[in-house]
mmCIF file with all atom_site columns, C-alpha atoms and ligand atoms in Angstrom:
data_model
loop_
_atom_site.group_PDB
_atom_site.id
_atom_site.type_symbol
_atom_site.label_atom_id
_atom_site.label_alt_id
_atom_site.label_comp_id
_atom_site.label_asym_id
_atom_site.label_entity_id
_atom_site.label_seq_id
_atom_site.pdbx_PDB_ins_code
_atom_site.Cartn_x
_atom_site.Cartn_y
_atom_site.Cartn_z
_atom_site.occupancy
_atom_site.B_iso_or_equiv
_atom_site.pdbx_formal_charge
_atom_site.auth_seq_id
_atom_site.auth_comp_id
_atom_site.auth_asym_id
_atom_site.auth_atom_id
_atom_site.pdbx_PDB_model_num
ATOM   1   C  CA  . MET A 1 1   ? -2.662  -8.725  22.923 1.00 98.00 ? 16  MET A CA  1
ATOM   2   C  CA  . LEU A 1 2   ? -2.666  -12.259 21.572 1.00 98.00 ? 17  LEU A CA  1
ATOM   3   C  CA  . ASP A 1 3   ? -5.927  -13.650 20.230 1.00 98.00 ? 18  ASP A CA  1
ATOM   4   C  CA  . PRO A 1 4   ? -5.856  -17.417 19.677 1.00 98.00 ? 19  PRO A CA  1
ATOM   5   C  CA  . GLY A 1 5   ? -8.625  -18.015 17.130 1.00 98.00 ? 20  GLY A CA  1
ATOM   6   C  CA  . HIS A 1 6   ? -11.753 -20.092 17.936 1.00 98.00 ? 21  HIS A CA  1
ATOM   7   C  CA  . ASN A 1 7   ? -12.028 -22.236 21.111 1.00 98.00 ? 22  ASN A CA  1
ATOM   8   C  CA  . GLY A 1 8   ? -12.135 -25.911 22.082 1.00 98.00 ? 23  GLY A CA  1
ATOM   9   C  CA  . ARG A 1 9   ? -15.833 -26.102 22.944 1.00 98.00 ? 24  ARG A CA  1
ATOM   10  C  CA  . ASN A 1 10  ? -17.163 -23.979 20.071 1.00 98.00 ? 25  ASN A CA  1
ATOM   11  C  CA  . SER A 1 11  ? -18.222 -27.034 18.049 1.00 97.00 ? 26  SER A CA  1
ATOM   12  C  CA  . SER A 1 12  ? -20.447 -28.353 20.836 1.00 97.00 ? 27  SER A CA  1
ATOM   13  C  CA  . ASN A 1 13  ? -22.125 -24.972 21.426 1.00 98.00 ? 28  ASN A CA  1
ATOM   14  C  CA  . PRO A 1 14  ? -23.598 -23.924 18.050 1.00 97.00 ? 29  PRO A CA  1
ATOM   15  C  CA  . GLY A 1 15  ? -26.322 -21.867 19.721 1.00 96.00 ? 30  GLY A CA  1
ATOM   16  C  CA  . VAL A 1 16  ? -23.721 -19.607 21.269 1.00 97.00 ? 31  VAL A CA  1
ATOM   17  C  CA  . ILE A 1 17  ? -21.265 -19.274 18.403 1.00 98.00 ? 32  ILE A CA  1
ATOM   18  C  CA  . ASN A 1 18  ? -23.868 -18.864 15.640 1.00 98.00 ? 33  ASN A CA  1
ATOM   19  C  CA  . LYS A 1 19  ? -25.473 -15.882 17.364 1.00 98.00 ? 34  LYS A CA  1
ATOM   20  C  CA  . PRO A 1 20  ? -25.092 -12.794 15.121 1.00 98.00 ? 35  PRO A CA  1
ATOM   21  C  CA  . VAL A 1 21  ? -22.893 -9.958  16.354 1.00 98.00 ? 36  VAL A CA  1
ATOM   22  C  CA  . PRO A 1 22  ? -22.139 -6.576  14.705 1.00 98.00 ? 37  PRO A CA  1
ATOM   23  C  CA  . ASP A 1 23  ? -19.442 -6.931  12.024 1.00 98.00 ? 38  ASP A CA  1
ATOM   24  C  CA  . GLY A 1 24  ? -18.159 -3.387  12.464 1.00 98.00 ? 39  GLY A CA  1
ATOM   25  C  CA  . ARG A 1 25  ? -19.310 -2.185  9.031  1.00 98.00 ? 40  ARG A CA  1
ATOM   26  C  CA  . GLY A 1 26  ? -23.070 -2.080  9.557  1.00 97.00 ? 41  GLY A CA  1
ATOM   27  C  CA  . GLY A 1 27  ? -23.763 -5.772  9.010  1.00 98.00 ? 42  GLY A CA  1
ATOM   28  C  CA  . SER A 1 28  ? -23.545 -8.849  11.173 1.00 98.00 ? 43  SER A CA  1
ATOM   29  C  CA  . LYS A 1 29  ? -21.352 -11.914 11.523 1.00 97.00 ? 44  LYS A CA  1
ATOM   30  C  CA  . ALA A 1 30  ? -21.523 -15.130 13.538 1.00 98.00 ? 45  ALA A CA  1
ATOM   31  C  CA  . CYS A 1 31  ? -20.222 -14.749 17.100 1.00 98.00 ? 46  CYS A CA  1
ATOM   32  C  CA  . ASN A 1 32  ? -17.489 -17.264 16.304 1.00 98.00 ? 47  ASN A CA  1
ATOM   33  C  CA  . THR A 1 33  ? -16.825 -20.402 14.266 1.00 98.00 ? 48  THR A CA  1
ATOM   34  C  CA  . THR A 1 34  ? -15.415 -23.836 14.992 1.00 98.00 ? 49  THR A CA  1
ATOM   35  C  CA  . GLY A 1 35  ? -12.320 -23.246 12.863 1.00 98.00 ? 50  GLY A CA  1
ATOM   36  C  CA  . THR A 1 36  ? -10.769 -25.768 10.533 1.00 98.00 ? 51  THR A CA  1
ATOM   37  C  CA  . ALA A 1 37  ? -8.506  -28.822 10.970 1.00 98.00 ? 52  ALA A CA  1
ATOM   38  C  CA  . THR A 1 38  ? -5.862  -30.804 9.122  1.00 98.00 ? 53  THR A CA  1
ATOM   39  C  CA  . ASN A 1 39  ? -7.010  -33.825 7.122  1.00 97.00 ? 54  ASN A CA  1
ATOM   40  C  CA  . ALA A 1 40  ? -5.599  -35.943 9.969  1.00 98.00 ? 55  ALA A CA  1
ATOM   41  C  CA  . GLY A 1 41  ? -7.861  -34.122 12.458 1.00 98.00 ? 56  GLY A CA  1
ATOM   42  C  CA  . TYR A 1 42  ? -5.509  -31.703 14.226 1.00 98.00 ? 57  TYR A CA  1
ATOM   43  C  CA  . SER A 1 43  ? -7.724  -28.717 15.022 1.00 98.00 ? 58  SER A CA  1
ATOM   44  C  CA  . GLU A 1 44  ? -7.108  -25.066 14.328 1.00 98.00 ? 59  GLU A CA  1
ATOM   45  C  CA  . HIS A 1 45  ? -8.217  -24.087 17.860 1.00 98.00 ? 60  HIS A CA  1
ATOM   46  C  CA  . ALA A 1 46  ? -5.547  -26.370 19.381 1.00 98.00 ? 61  ALA A CA  1
ATOM   47  C  CA  . PHE A 1 47  ? -2.962  -24.918 16.999 1.00 98.00 ? 62  PHE A CA  1
ATOM   48  C  CA  . THR A 1 48  ? -3.804  -21.295 17.765 1.00 98.00 ? 63  THR A CA  1
ATOM   49  C  CA  . TRP A 1 49  ? -3.819  -21.948 21.501 1.00 98.00 ? 64  TRP A CA  1
ATOM   50  C  CA  . ASP A 1 50  ? -0.450  -23.720 21.447 1.00 98.00 ? 65  ASP A CA  1
ATOM   51  C  CA  . VAL A 1 51  ? 1.228   -20.997 19.393 1.00 99.00 ? 66  VAL A CA  1
ATOM   52  C  CA  . ALA A 1 52  ? -0.266  -18.188 21.498 1.00 99.00 ? 67  ALA A CA  1
ATOM   53  C  CA  . VAL A 1 53  ? 1.031   -19.748 24.720 1.00 98.00 ? 68  VAL A CA  1
ATOM   54  C  CA  . ARG A 1 54  ? 4.497   -20.070 23.193 1.00 98.00 ? 69  ARG A CA  1
ATOM   55  C  CA  . VAL A 1 55  ? 4.460   -16.419 22.063 1.00 99.00 ? 70  VAL A CA  1
ATOM   56  C  CA  . ARG A 1 56  ? 3.187   -15.289 25.475 1.00 98.00 ? 71  ARG A CA  1
ATOM   57  C  CA  . GLU A 1 57  ? 6.048   -17.108 27.207 1.00 98.00 ? 72  GLU A CA  1
ATOM   58  C  CA  . ALA A 1 58  ? 8.649   -15.613 24.885 1.00 98.00 ? 73  ALA A CA  1
ATOM   59  C  CA  . LEU A 1 59  ? 7.289   -12.071 25.115 1.00 98.00 ? 74  LEU A CA  1
ATOM   60  C  CA  . THR A 1 60  ? 6.821   -12.216 28.890 1.00 98.00 ? 75  THR A CA  1
ATOM   61  C  CA  . ALA A 1 61  ? 10.461  -13.295 29.212 1.00 98.00 ? 76  ALA A CA  1
ATOM   62  C  CA  . ARG A 1 62  ? 11.375  -10.140 27.263 1.00 97.00 ? 77  ARG A CA  1
ATOM   63  C  CA  . GLY A 1 63  ? 9.375   -7.946  29.642 1.00 97.00 ? 78  GLY A CA  1
ATOM   64  C  CA  . VAL A 1 64  ? 6.371   -7.432  27.352 1.00 98.00 ? 79  VAL A CA  1
ATOM   65  C  CA  . LYS A 1 65  ? 2.977   -7.394  29.055 1.00 98.00 ? 80  LYS A CA  1
ATOM   66  C  CA  . VAL A 1 66  ? 0.665   -9.874  27.301 1.00 98.00 ? 81  VAL A CA  1
ATOM   67  C  CA  . VAL A 1 67  ? -3.141  -9.986  27.411 1.00 98.00 ? 82  VAL A CA  1
ATOM   68  C  CA  . MET A 1 68  ? -4.993  -12.992 25.951 1.00 98.00 ? 83  MET A CA  1
ATOM   69  C  CA  . THR A 1 69  ? -8.569  -13.158 24.658 1.00 98.00 ? 84  THR A CA  1
ATOM   70  C  CA  . ARG A 1 70  ? -9.065  -16.604 26.178 1.00 98.00 ? 85  ARG A CA  1
ATOM   71  C  CA  . GLU A 1 71  ? -7.289  -18.350 29.034 1.00 95.00 ? 86  GLU A CA  1
ATOM   72  C  CA  . ASP A 1 72  ? -7.572  -21.991 27.923 1.00 98.00 ? 87  ASP A CA  1
ATOM   73  C  CA  . ASP A 1 73  ? -8.682  -24.181 25.019 1.00 98.00 ? 88  ASP A CA  1
ATOM   74  C  CA  . ASN A 1 74  ? -11.688 -25.676 26.794 1.00 98.00 ? 89  ASN A CA  1
ATOM   75  C  CA  . GLY A 1 75  ? -14.226 -22.878 26.547 1.00 98.00 ? 90  GLY A CA  1
ATOM   76  C  CA  . VAL A 1 76  ? -16.666 -21.222 24.131 1.00 98.00 ? 91  VAL A CA  1
ATOM   77  C  CA  . GLY A 1 77  ? -15.980 -17.952 22.297 1.00 97.00 ? 92  GLY A CA  1
ATOM   78  C  CA  . PRO A 1 78  ? -15.572 -15.125 23.091 1.00 98.00 ? 93  PRO A CA  1
ATOM   79  C  CA  . CYS A 1 79  ? -17.387 -13.564 20.121 1.00 98.00 ? 94  CYS A CA  1
ATOM   80  C  CA  . VAL A 1 80  ? -15.229 -11.858 17.503 1.00 98.00 ? 95  VAL A CA  1
ATOM   81  C  CA  . ASP A 1 81  ? -16.430 -8.358  18.398 1.00 98.00 ? 96  ASP A CA  1
ATOM   82  C  CA  . GLU A 1 82  ? -15.708 -8.977  22.073 1.00 98.00 ? 97  GLU A CA  1
ATOM   83  C  CA  . ARG A 1 83  ? -12.206 -10.220 21.233 1.00 98.00 ? 98  ARG A CA  1
ATOM   84  C  CA  . ALA A 1 84  ? -11.479 -6.879  19.556 1.00 98.00 ? 99  ALA A CA  1
ATOM   85  C  CA  . LYS A 1 85  ? -12.941 -4.960  22.477 1.00 98.00 ? 100 LYS A CA  1
ATOM   86  C  CA  . ILE A 1 86  ? -10.631 -6.778  24.918 1.00 98.00 ? 101 ILE A CA  1
ATOM   87  C  CA  . GLY A 1 87  ? -7.663  -5.321  23.018 1.00 98.00 ? 102 GLY A CA  1
ATOM   88  C  CA  . ASN A 1 88  ? -9.304  -1.903  22.815 1.00 98.00 ? 103 ASN A CA  1
ATOM   89  C  CA  . ARG A 1 89  ? -9.984  -1.827  26.562 1.00 98.00 ? 104 ARG A CA  1
ATOM   90  C  CA  . ALA A 1 90  ? -6.401  -2.919  27.290 1.00 98.00 ? 105 ALA A CA  1
ATOM   91  C  CA  . SER A 1 91  ? -5.095  -0.123  24.999 1.00 98.00 ? 106 SER A CA  1
ATOM   92  C  CA  . ALA A 1 92  ? -2.932  -2.821  23.423 1.00 98.00 ? 107 ALA A CA  1
ATOM   93  C  CA  . ASP A 1 93  ? 0.144   -1.540  21.599 1.00 98.00 ? 108 ASP A CA  1
ATOM   94  C  CA  . ALA A 1 94  ? -0.291  -4.391  19.128 1.00 98.00 ? 109 ALA A CA  1
ATOM   95  C  CA  . VAL A 1 95  ? -2.914  -7.067  18.522 1.00 98.00 ? 110 VAL A CA  1
ATOM   96  C  CA  . VAL A 1 96  ? -2.148  -10.367 16.806 1.00 98.00 ? 111 VAL A CA  1
ATOM   97  C  CA  . SER A 1 97  ? -4.972  -12.754 16.070 1.00 98.00 ? 112 SER A CA  1
ATOM   98  C  CA  . ILE A 1 98  ? -3.612  -16.244 15.345 1.00 99.00 ? 113 ILE A CA  1
ATOM   99  C  CA  . HIS A 1 99  ? -5.340  -18.567 12.869 1.00 98.00 ? 114 HIS A CA  1
ATOM   100 C  CA  . ALA A 1 100 ? -4.714  -21.187 10.188 1.00 98.00 ? 115 ALA A CA  1
ATOM   101 C  CA  . ASP A 1 101 ? -6.700  -21.448 6.996  1.00 98.00 ? 116 ASP A CA  1
ATOM   102 C  CA  . GLY A 1 102 ? -8.717  -24.318 5.518  1.00 97.00 ? 117 GLY A CA  1
ATOM   103 C  CA  . SER A 1 103 ? -8.620  -23.958 1.737  1.00 96.00 ? 118 SER A CA  1
ATOM   104 C  CA  . ASN A 1 104 ? -9.699  -27.055 -0.181 1.00 92.00 ? 119 ASN A CA  1
ATOM   105 C  CA  . SER A 1 105 ? -7.738  -26.018 -3.240 1.00 91.00 ? 120 SER A CA  1
ATOM   106 C  CA  . ALA A 1 106 ? -5.166  -28.812 -3.558 1.00 84.00 ? 121 ALA A CA  1
ATOM   107 C  CA  . SER A 1 107 ? -2.147  -26.605 -4.275 1.00 96.00 ? 122 SER A CA  1
ATOM   108 C  CA  . ALA A 1 108 ? -3.030  -23.708 -1.909 1.00 98.00 ? 123 ALA A CA  1
ATOM   109 C  CA  . ARG A 1 109 ? -0.361  -23.159 0.706  1.00 98.00 ? 124 ARG A CA  1
ATOM   110 C  CA  . GLY A 1 110 ? 1.573   -20.521 2.621  1.00 98.00 ? 125 GLY A CA  1
ATOM   111 C  CA  . PHE A 1 111 ? 0.812   -17.839 5.205  1.00 98.00 ? 126 PHE A CA  1
ATOM   112 C  CA  . HIS A 1 112 ? -0.945  -14.517 4.789  1.00 98.00 ? 127 HIS A CA  1
ATOM   113 C  CA  . ILE A 1 113 ? -1.587  -11.600 7.116  1.00 98.00 ? 128 ILE A CA  1
ATOM   114 C  CA  . ILE A 1 114 ? -4.970  -9.875  7.155  1.00 98.00 ? 129 ILE A CA  1
ATOM   115 C  CA  . TYR A 1 115 ? -5.709  -6.295  8.155  1.00 98.00 ? 130 TYR A CA  1
ATOM   116 C  CA  . SER A 1 116 ? -8.833  -4.147  7.916  1.00 98.00 ? 131 SER A CA  1
ATOM   117 C  CA  . ALA A 1 117 ? -9.251  -2.428  4.543  1.00 98.00 ? 132 ALA A CA  1
ATOM   118 C  CA  . PRO A 1 118 ? -10.502 0.099   3.816  1.00 98.00 ? 133 PRO A CA  1
ATOM   119 C  CA  . PRO A 1 119 ? -9.455  1.313   7.288  1.00 98.00 ? 134 PRO A CA  1
ATOM   120 C  CA  . LEU A 1 120 ? -12.120 2.570   9.708  1.00 98.00 ? 135 LEU A CA  1
ATOM   121 C  CA  . ASN A 1 121 ? -9.827  4.571   12.021 1.00 98.00 ? 136 ASN A CA  1
ATOM   122 C  CA  . ALA A 1 122 ? -6.244  5.792   12.335 1.00 98.00 ? 137 ALA A CA  1
ATOM   123 C  CA  . ALA A 1 123 ? -4.970  2.635   14.078 1.00 98.00 ? 138 ALA A CA  1
ATOM   124 C  CA  . GLN A 1 124 ? -6.159  0.540   11.133 1.00 98.00 ? 139 GLN A CA  1
ATOM   125 C  CA  . ARG A 1 125 ? -4.064  2.633   8.732  1.00 98.00 ? 140 ARG A CA  1
ATOM   126 C  CA  . GLU A 1 126 ? -0.271  2.753   8.936  1.00 98.00 ? 141 GLU A CA  1
ATOM   127 C  CA  . PRO A 1 127 ? 0.131   1.139   12.388 1.00 98.00 ? 142 PRO A CA  1
ATOM   128 C  CA  . SER A 1 128 ? -1.743  -2.001  11.306 1.00 98.00 ? 143 SER A CA  1
ATOM   129 C  CA  . THR A 1 129 ? -0.093  -2.276  7.891  1.00 98.00 ? 144 THR A CA  1
ATOM   130 C  CA  . LYS A 1 130 ? 3.310   -1.722  9.505  1.00 98.00 ? 145 LYS A CA  1
ATOM   131 C  CA  . LEU A 1 131 ? 2.582   -4.525  11.994 1.00 98.00 ? 146 LEU A CA  1
ATOM   132 C  CA  . ALA A 1 132 ? 1.465   -6.739  9.099  1.00 98.00 ? 147 ALA A CA  1
ATOM   133 C  CA  . GLY A 1 133 ? 4.679   -6.039  7.216  1.00 98.00 ? 148 GLY A CA  1
ATOM   134 C  CA  . ALA A 1 134 ? 6.854   -6.776  10.255 1.00 98.00 ? 149 ALA A CA  1
ATOM   135 C  CA  . LEU A 1 135 ? 5.185   -10.155 10.799 1.00 98.00 ? 150 LEU A CA  1
ATOM   136 C  CA  . ARG A 1 136 ? 5.315   -10.994 7.086  1.00 98.00 ? 151 ARG A CA  1
ATOM   137 C  CA  . ASP A 1 137 ? 9.054   -10.333 7.096  1.00 98.00 ? 152 ASP A CA  1
ATOM   138 C  CA  . THR A 1 138 ? 9.808   -12.411 10.210 1.00 98.00 ? 153 THR A CA  1
ATOM   139 C  CA  . LEU A 1 139 ? 7.652   -15.349 9.051  1.00 98.00 ? 154 LEU A CA  1
ATOM   140 C  CA  . ARG A 1 140 ? 9.425   -15.288 5.708  1.00 98.00 ? 155 ARG A CA  1
ATOM   141 C  CA  . ALA A 1 141 ? 12.811  -15.066 7.466  1.00 98.00 ? 156 ALA A CA  1
ATOM   142 C  CA  . LYS A 1 142 ? 11.983  -18.348 9.261  1.00 98.00 ? 157 LYS A CA  1
ATOM   143 C  CA  . GLY A 1 143 ? 11.403  -19.991 5.881  1.00 98.00 ? 158 GLY A CA  1
ATOM   144 C  CA  . PHE A 1 144 ? 7.608   -19.992 5.783  1.00 98.00 ? 159 PHE A CA  1
ATOM   145 C  CA  . PRO A 1 145 ? 6.341   -19.397 2.226  1.00 98.00 ? 160 PRO A CA  1
ATOM   146 C  CA  . VAL A 1 146 ? 3.923   -16.545 1.525  1.00 98.00 ? 161 VAL A CA  1
ATOM   147 C  CA  . SER A 1 147 ? 0.469   -17.577 0.354  1.00 98.00 ? 162 SER A CA  1
ATOM   148 C  CA  . ASN A 1 148 ? 0.205   -18.663 -3.268 1.00 98.00 ? 163 ASN A CA  1
ATOM   149 C  CA  . TYR A 1 149 ? -3.604  -18.399 -3.277 1.00 98.00 ? 164 TYR A CA  1
ATOM   150 C  CA  . ILE A 1 150 ? -4.737  -15.256 -1.461 1.00 97.00 ? 165 ILE A CA  1
ATOM   151 C  CA  . GLY A 1 151 ? -3.543  -11.692 -0.960 1.00 97.00 ? 166 GLY A CA  1
ATOM   152 C  CA  . SER A 1 152 ? -0.374  -10.196 -2.391 1.00 97.00 ? 167 SER A CA  1
ATOM   153 C  CA  . ASN A 1 153 ? 3.135   -10.869 -1.133 1.00 98.00 ? 168 ASN A CA  1
ATOM   154 C  CA  . GLY A 1 154 ? 1.752   -12.380 2.087  1.00 98.00 ? 169 GLY A CA  1
ATOM   155 C  CA  . LEU A 1 155 ? -0.548  -9.422  2.869  1.00 98.00 ? 170 LEU A CA  1
ATOM   156 C  CA  . HIS A 1 156 ? -4.300  -9.171  2.451  1.00 98.00 ? 171 HIS A CA  1
ATOM   157 C  CA  . GLY A 1 157 ? -6.420  -6.132  3.351  1.00 98.00 ? 172 GLY A CA  1
ATOM   158 C  CA  . ARG A 1 158 ? -10.121 -6.991  3.539  1.00 98.00 ? 173 ARG A CA  1
ATOM   159 C  CA  . PRO A 1 159 ? -13.372 -5.477  4.878  1.00 98.00 ? 174 PRO A CA  1
ATOM   160 C  CA  . ASP A 1 160 ? -15.183 -8.575  6.152  1.00 97.00 ? 175 ASP A CA  1
ATOM   161 C  CA  . ILE A 1 161 ? -13.223 -9.655  9.242  1.00 98.00 ? 176 ILE A CA  1
ATOM   162 C  CA  . ALA A 1 162 ? -15.249 -8.365  12.202 1.00 98.00 ? 177 ALA A CA  1
ATOM   163 C  CA  . GLY A 1 163 ? -12.408 -8.614  14.703 1.00 97.00 ? 178 GLY A CA  1
ATOM   164 C  CA  . MET A 1 164 ? -10.229 -6.386  12.517 1.00 98.00 ? 179 MET A CA  1
ATOM   165 C  CA  . ASN A 1 165 ? -13.101 -3.952  11.840 1.00 98.00 ? 180 ASN A CA  1
ATOM   166 C  CA  . HIS A 1 166 ? -13.827 -3.436  15.546 1.00 98.00 ? 181 HIS A CA  1
ATOM   167 C  CA  . THR A 1 167 ? -10.248 -2.759  16.589 1.00 98.00 ? 182 THR A CA  1
ATOM   168 C  CA  . THR A 1 168 ? -9.066  0.690   17.599 1.00 98.00 ? 183 THR A CA  1
ATOM   169 C  CA  . ARG A 1 169 ? -5.520  -0.630  18.123 1.00 98.00 ? 184 ARG A CA  1
ATOM   170 C  CA  . PRO A 1 170 ? -2.841  -1.709  15.607 1.00 98.00 ? 185 PRO A CA  1
ATOM   171 C  CA  . ALA A 1 171 ? -4.161  -5.169  14.712 1.00 98.00 ? 186 ALA A CA  1
ATOM   172 C  CA  . VAL A 1 172 ? -3.606  -8.019  12.271 1.00 98.00 ? 187 VAL A CA  1
ATOM   173 C  CA  . MET A 1 173 ? -4.734  -11.597 11.803 1.00 98.00 ? 188 MET A CA  1
ATOM   174 C  CA  . VAL A 1 174 ? -2.045  -14.131 10.906 1.00 98.00 ? 189 VAL A CA  1
ATOM   175 C  CA  . GLU A 1 175 ? -3.259  -17.081 8.823  1.00 98.00 ? 190 GLU A CA  1
ATOM   176 C  CA  . CYS A 1 176 ? -0.200  -19.253 9.442  1.00 98.00 ? 191 CYS A CA  1
ATOM   177 C  CA  . GLY A 1 177 ? -0.788  -21.717 6.622  1.00 98.00 ? 192 GLY A CA  1
ATOM   178 C  CA  . ASN A 1 178 ? -3.351  -23.938 4.944  1.00 98.00 ? 193 ASN A CA  1
ATOM   179 C  CA  . MET A 1 179 ? -4.257  -26.851 7.231  1.00 98.00 ? 194 MET A CA  1
ATOM   180 C  CA  . ARG A 1 180 ? -5.421  -28.821 4.160  1.00 97.00 ? 195 ARG A CA  1
ATOM   181 C  CA  . HIS A 1 181 ? -2.063  -28.660 2.418  1.00 98.00 ? 196 HIS A CA  1
ATOM   182 C  CA  . PRO A 1 182 ? 0.261   -31.568 3.307  1.00 97.00 ? 197 PRO A CA  1
ATOM   183 C  CA  . GLU A 1 183 ? 3.453   -29.522 3.739  1.00 97.00 ? 198 GLU A CA  1
ATOM   184 C  CA  . ASP A 1 184 ? 1.722   -26.737 5.667  1.00 98.00 ? 199 ASP A CA  1
ATOM   185 C  CA  . ALA A 1 185 ? -0.133  -29.323 7.783  1.00 98.00 ? 200 ALA A CA  1
ATOM   186 C  CA  . ALA A 1 186 ? 3.150   -30.994 8.701  1.00 98.00 ? 201 ALA A CA  1
ATOM   187 C  CA  . GLN A 1 187 ? 4.428   -27.680 10.101 1.00 98.00 ? 202 GLN A CA  1
ATOM   188 C  CA  . LEU A 1 188 ? 1.142   -26.699 11.753 1.00 98.00 ? 203 LEU A CA  1
ATOM   189 C  CA  . SER A 1 189 ? 0.654   -30.037 13.523 1.00 98.00 ? 204 SER A CA  1
ATOM   190 C  CA  . SER A 1 190 ? 4.220   -30.563 14.766 1.00 98.00 ? 205 SER A CA  1
ATOM   191 C  CA  . ALA A 1 191 ? 5.590   -29.079 17.983 1.00 98.00 ? 206 ALA A CA  1
ATOM   192 C  CA  . ALA A 1 192 ? 8.744   -28.013 16.138 1.00 98.00 ? 207 ALA A CA  1
ATOM   193 C  CA  . GLY A 1 193 ? 6.683   -26.249 13.490 1.00 98.00 ? 208 GLY A CA  1
ATOM   194 C  CA  . ARG A 1 194 ? 4.599   -24.445 16.089 1.00 98.00 ? 209 ARG A CA  1
ATOM   195 C  CA  . ALA A 1 195 ? 7.732   -23.360 17.949 1.00 98.00 ? 210 ALA A CA  1
ATOM   196 C  CA  . LYS A 1 196 ? 8.976   -21.869 14.672 1.00 98.00 ? 211 LYS A CA  1
ATOM   197 C  CA  . TYR A 1 197 ? 5.699   -20.025 14.043 1.00 99.00 ? 212 TYR A CA  1
ATOM   198 C  CA  . ALA A 1 198 ? 5.789   -18.711 17.615 1.00 99.00 ? 213 ALA A CA  1
ATOM   199 C  CA  . SER A 1 199 ? 9.372   -17.574 17.234 1.00 98.00 ? 214 SER A CA  1
ATOM   200 C  CA  . ALA A 1 200 ? 8.538   -15.728 14.006 1.00 98.00 ? 215 ALA A CA  1
ATOM   201 C  CA  . ILE A 1 201 ? 5.493   -14.019 15.548 1.00 99.00 ? 216 ILE A CA  1
ATOM   202 C  CA  . THR A 1 202 ? 7.518   -13.054 18.629 1.00 98.00 ? 217 THR A CA  1
ATOM   203 C  CA  . ASP A 1 203 ? 10.267  -11.585 16.443 1.00 98.00 ? 218 ASP A CA  1
ATOM   204 C  CA  . GLY A 1 204 ? 7.734   -9.638  14.382 1.00 98.00 ? 219 GLY A CA  1
ATOM   205 C  CA  . LEU A 1 205 ? 6.063   -8.196  17.449 1.00 98.00 ? 220 LEU A CA  1
ATOM   206 C  CA  . LEU A 1 206 ? 9.367   -7.215  19.048 1.00 98.00 ? 221 LEU A CA  1
ATOM   207 C  CA  . ARG A 1 207 ? 10.456  -5.579  15.773 1.00 98.00 ? 222 ARG A CA  1
ATOM   208 C  CA  . TYR A 1 208 ? 7.173   -3.667  15.557 1.00 98.00 ? 223 TYR A CA  1
ATOM   209 C  CA  . LEU A 1 209 ? 7.163   -2.640  19.225 1.00 97.00 ? 224 LEU A CA  1
ATOM   210 C  CA  . GLY A 1 210 ? 10.789  -1.511  18.875 1.00 92.00 ? 225 GLY A CA  1
HETATM 211 ZN ZN1 . ZN  B 2 .   ? -9.564  -19.376 12.068 1.00 53.43 ? 318 ZN  B ZN1 1
#
């Protein structure tokens, strides 16, 4: 399953996306957020959609069945808990949620891969960390730098990402880069850069799926 983060109409529907949903650890979280953007105004939701479509095309051509959490970039949501449940219902062999970060720290750059920690079920243990490692390796092989501001060696286990908490399948969230950093933004907002991200994610998934 591919989960392109956010959605094109989230920003004009605050009543929907601000609604609290269960965060998977006994608390609550907003249904969704608008996502971030580059300083030049290229949006995260457009980025995640573009990359997901590229990955879907590449995987489909290799005979992999792909499920998406949204079918265009002109809608609202779905909520983060529902996104996880779509993968659970599909019994997805692997779930990749695609995002880009928005750190205002001037020097912050690079990608990192998030997984649920501490794990809440067996799928969140070795299968998810193995998927995270595969994607980290293929992103690095394409020349993308690991994050210099969050996580360790491109990996970051954390308890507060509802979509990762709710999953019962091997699942990770890829933060492809920092949209506020000029070099990352150049990659994130160019078609060539997005093709390279998509190629790396496709390679990582194929490596993981064996
Ligand atoms: Zn995001």
